[in-house]
Amino acid sequence: MKSLIIYSSKSGNTKTLADAVESLLPGEKICKSVEEKPAVDGFDLLCIGFWFKAGKAEPKAAELLEALNTRAPLFLFATHGAAVDSDHARNGIKQAEELAAPCRVIGTFNCQGEVNQELLAKTARMDQPPPWIKDAPKAVGHPDDRDIRGLAESLQRAVNSL
């Protein structure tokens, strides 16, 4: 199996997940930043990771997802400051899946990622702070080993479905 992992990472959280995906996948794999604009043709599996900005895949990753037109199955992974089971997290993943239509999404994974303290302070001062702000303190130290194990399980289920 030949896999391409593309990630967008601002603080290193999503890069941590991308590195884990690369180490977990069997066969030949290539890991590139979204900014490198790698060609997606010729792969058996695409894994695309991103962070949330305003509850959605950040703009460069969103642009990539929207432009995808491939037969290769797709695994999506994301980091954010919100609780994993929050509407914020579910809606962000759903939006990414919708952007990637008509590709076949075979699995997803999302987890908290530690929010930069400067951004956290700036966001907290907003007149109407976003709903995820209340969950951000629990994101400290994430992604952690437990998150990586969850990623491994989700990725394995996705690969087994091929």
Coordinates of C-alpha atoms in Angstrom, one line a residue:
M1 CA 0.0 0.0 0.0
K2 CA 1.2 3.5 -0.9
S3 CA 0.0 6.2 1.4
L4 CA 0.2 10.0 1.4
I5 CA -0.1 11.9 4.6
I6 CA -0.8 15.7 4.3
Y7 CA -1.1 17.8 7.3
S8 CA -1.6 21.4 8.4
S9 CA -0.2 22.3 11.8
K10 CA 0.2 25.7 13.5
S11 CA 1.4 24.7 16.9
G12 CA 2.7 21.2 16.3
N13 CA -0.3 19.3 17.5
T14 CA -1.5 18.0 14.1
K15 CA 2.1 17.4 13.1
T16 CA 2.4 15.0 16.1
L17 CA -0.6 13.1 14.8
A18 CA 0.7 13.1 11.2
D19 CA 4.0 11.6 12.4
A20 CA 2.0 8.9 14.3
V21 CA 0.0 8.1 11.2
E22 CA 3.2 7.8 9.2
S23 CA 4.7 5.4 11.8
L24 CA 1.5 3.3 12.0
L25 CA 0.7 2.8 8.3
P26 CA 2.1 -0.2 6.5
G27 CA 3.9 0.0 3.2
E28 CA 5.3 3.0 1.4
K29 CA 4.3 6.3 2.8
I30 CA 5.1 10.0 2.3
C31 CA 4.3 12.7 4.8
K32 CA 4.1 16.3 3.6
S33 CA 2.9 19.7 4.8
V34 CA -0.2 21.1 3.1
E35 CA 2.1 24.1 2.2
E36 CA 4.2 21.8 0.1
K37 CA 1.2 21.2 -2.1
P38 CA 2.0 17.5 -2.8
A39 CA 0.4 15.8 -5.8
V40 CA -2.2 13.3 -4.6
D41 CA -2.3 11.0 -7.7
G42 CA -0.9 7.5 -7.5
F43 CA -1.7 6.7 -3.9
D44 CA -3.8 3.9 -2.4
L45 CA -4.7 6.0 0.7
L46 CA -4.7 9.7 1.5
C47 CA -4.6 10.8 5.2
I48 CA -5.3 14.5 5.7
G49 CA -4.8 16.3 9.0
F50 CA -5.7 19.8 10.0
W51 CA -6.5 22.1 13.0
F52 CA -9.7 23.9 13.5
K53 CA -10.1 27.6 12.9
A54 CA -13.5 29.0 13.9
G55 CA -14.8 25.4 14.1
K56 CA -13.7 24.4 10.6
A57 CA -10.7 22.9 8.9
E58 CA -8.2 25.8 8.6
P59 CA -8.3 27.6 5.2
K60 CA -5.3 25.8 3.5
A61 CA -6.5 22.4 4.5
A62 CA -10.1 23.3 3.6
E63 CA -8.9 24.4 0.1
L64 CA -7.1 21.1 -0.4
L65 CA -10.1 19.1 0.8
E66 CA -12.4 21.0 -1.5
A67 CA -10.1 20.5 -4.5
L68 CA -9.7 16.8 -4.0
N69 CA -10.9 14.6 -6.8
T70 CA -9.4 11.2 -6.3
R71 CA -10.4 7.6 -6.2
A72 CA -8.0 7.0 -3.3
P73 CA -9.9 6.5 0.0
L74 CA -9.5 9.3 2.6
F75 CA -8.8 9.2 6.3
L76 CA -9.2 12.6 8.1
F77 CA -7.7 13.6 11.4
A78 CA -7.9 16.9 13.3
T79 CA -6.9 18.7 16.5
H80 CA -8.8 21.5 18.3
G81 CA -9.2 23.0 21.7
A82 CA -12.8 21.8 22.2
A83 CA -13.9 18.6 23.9
V84 CA -13.8 15.6 21.6
D85 CA -17.5 14.8 22.0
S86 CA -18.6 18.4 21.6
D87 CA -20.8 19.8 18.8
H88 CA -17.8 21.9 17.9
A89 CA -15.7 18.9 17.2
R90 CA -18.4 16.9 15.5
N91 CA -19.4 19.8 13.2
G92 CA -15.8 20.5 12.3
I93 CA -15.2 16.9 11.1
K94 CA -18.6 16.8 9.3
Q95 CA -17.7 20.0 7.5
A96 CA -14.3 18.6 6.4
E97 CA -16.1 15.4 5.1
E98 CA -18.5 17.6 3.1
L99 CA -15.6 19.6 1.6
A100 CA -14.0 16.3 0.5
A101 CA -17.1 15.1 -1.4
P102 CA -17.1 13.1 -3.7
C103 CA -14.1 11.3 -2.1
R104 CA -14.7 8.2 -0.1
V105 CA -13.9 9.0 3.6
I106 CA -13.1 5.7 5.3
G107 CA -12.4 7.0 8.7
T108 CA -11.9 10.1 10.9
F109 CA -10.2 10.9 14.2
N110 CA -10.1 14.1 16.2
C111 CA -8.6 15.0 19.6
Q112 CA -7.8 18.0 21.6
G113 CA -4.6 19.9 21.0
E114 CA -3.0 22.3 23.4
V115 CA -4.0 25.8 22.5
N116 CA -1.3 28.5 22.4
Q117 CA -1.5 30.5 25.6
E118 CA -1.3 33.8 23.7
L119 CA -4.2 32.8 21.4
L120 CA -6.2 31.5 24.4
A121 CA -5.8 34.8 26.3
K122 CA -6.8 36.8 23.2
T123 CA -9.8 34.6 22.6
A124 CA -10.9 34.8 26.2
R125 CA -11.0 38.6 26.0
M126 CA -13.5 38.6 23.1
D127 CA -17.0 40.1 23.7
Q128 CA -18.4 36.7 22.8
P129 CA -15.8 34.0 23.3
P130 CA -16.3 30.8 21.2
P131 CA -17.9 27.9 23.0
W132 CA -14.7 25.8 22.9
I133 CA -12.9 28.2 25.2
K134 CA -14.4 26.4 28.3
D135 CA -12.8 23.1 27.1
A136 CA -9.4 24.6 26.3
P137 CA -7.8 24.1 29.8
K138 CA -8.3 20.4 29.4
A139 CA -6.4 20.4 26.2
V140 CA -3.1 21.1 27.9
G141 CA -0.7 18.3 27.2
H142 CA -2.6 17.0 24.2
P143 CA -2.2 15.1 22.0
D144 CA -0.9 12.6 24.4
D145 CA -0.3 8.8 24.4
R146 CA -4.0 8.1 24.9
D147 CA -4.8 10.2 21.9
I148 CA -2.2 8.4 19.8
R149 CA -3.7 5.1 20.8
G150 CA -7.1 6.3 19.8
L151 CA -5.7 7.5 16.5
A152 CA -4.1 4.1 16.0
E153 CA -7.4 2.3 16.6
S154 CA -9.3 4.6 14.2
L155 CA -6.6 4.3 11.5
Q156 CA -6.5 0.5 11.9
R157 CA -10.3 0.3 11.4
A158 CA -10.1 2.5 8.3
V159 CA -7.2 0.4 6.8
N160 CA -9.0 -2.8 7.6
S161 CA -12.1 -1.5 5.6
L162 CA -10.0 -1.4 2.4

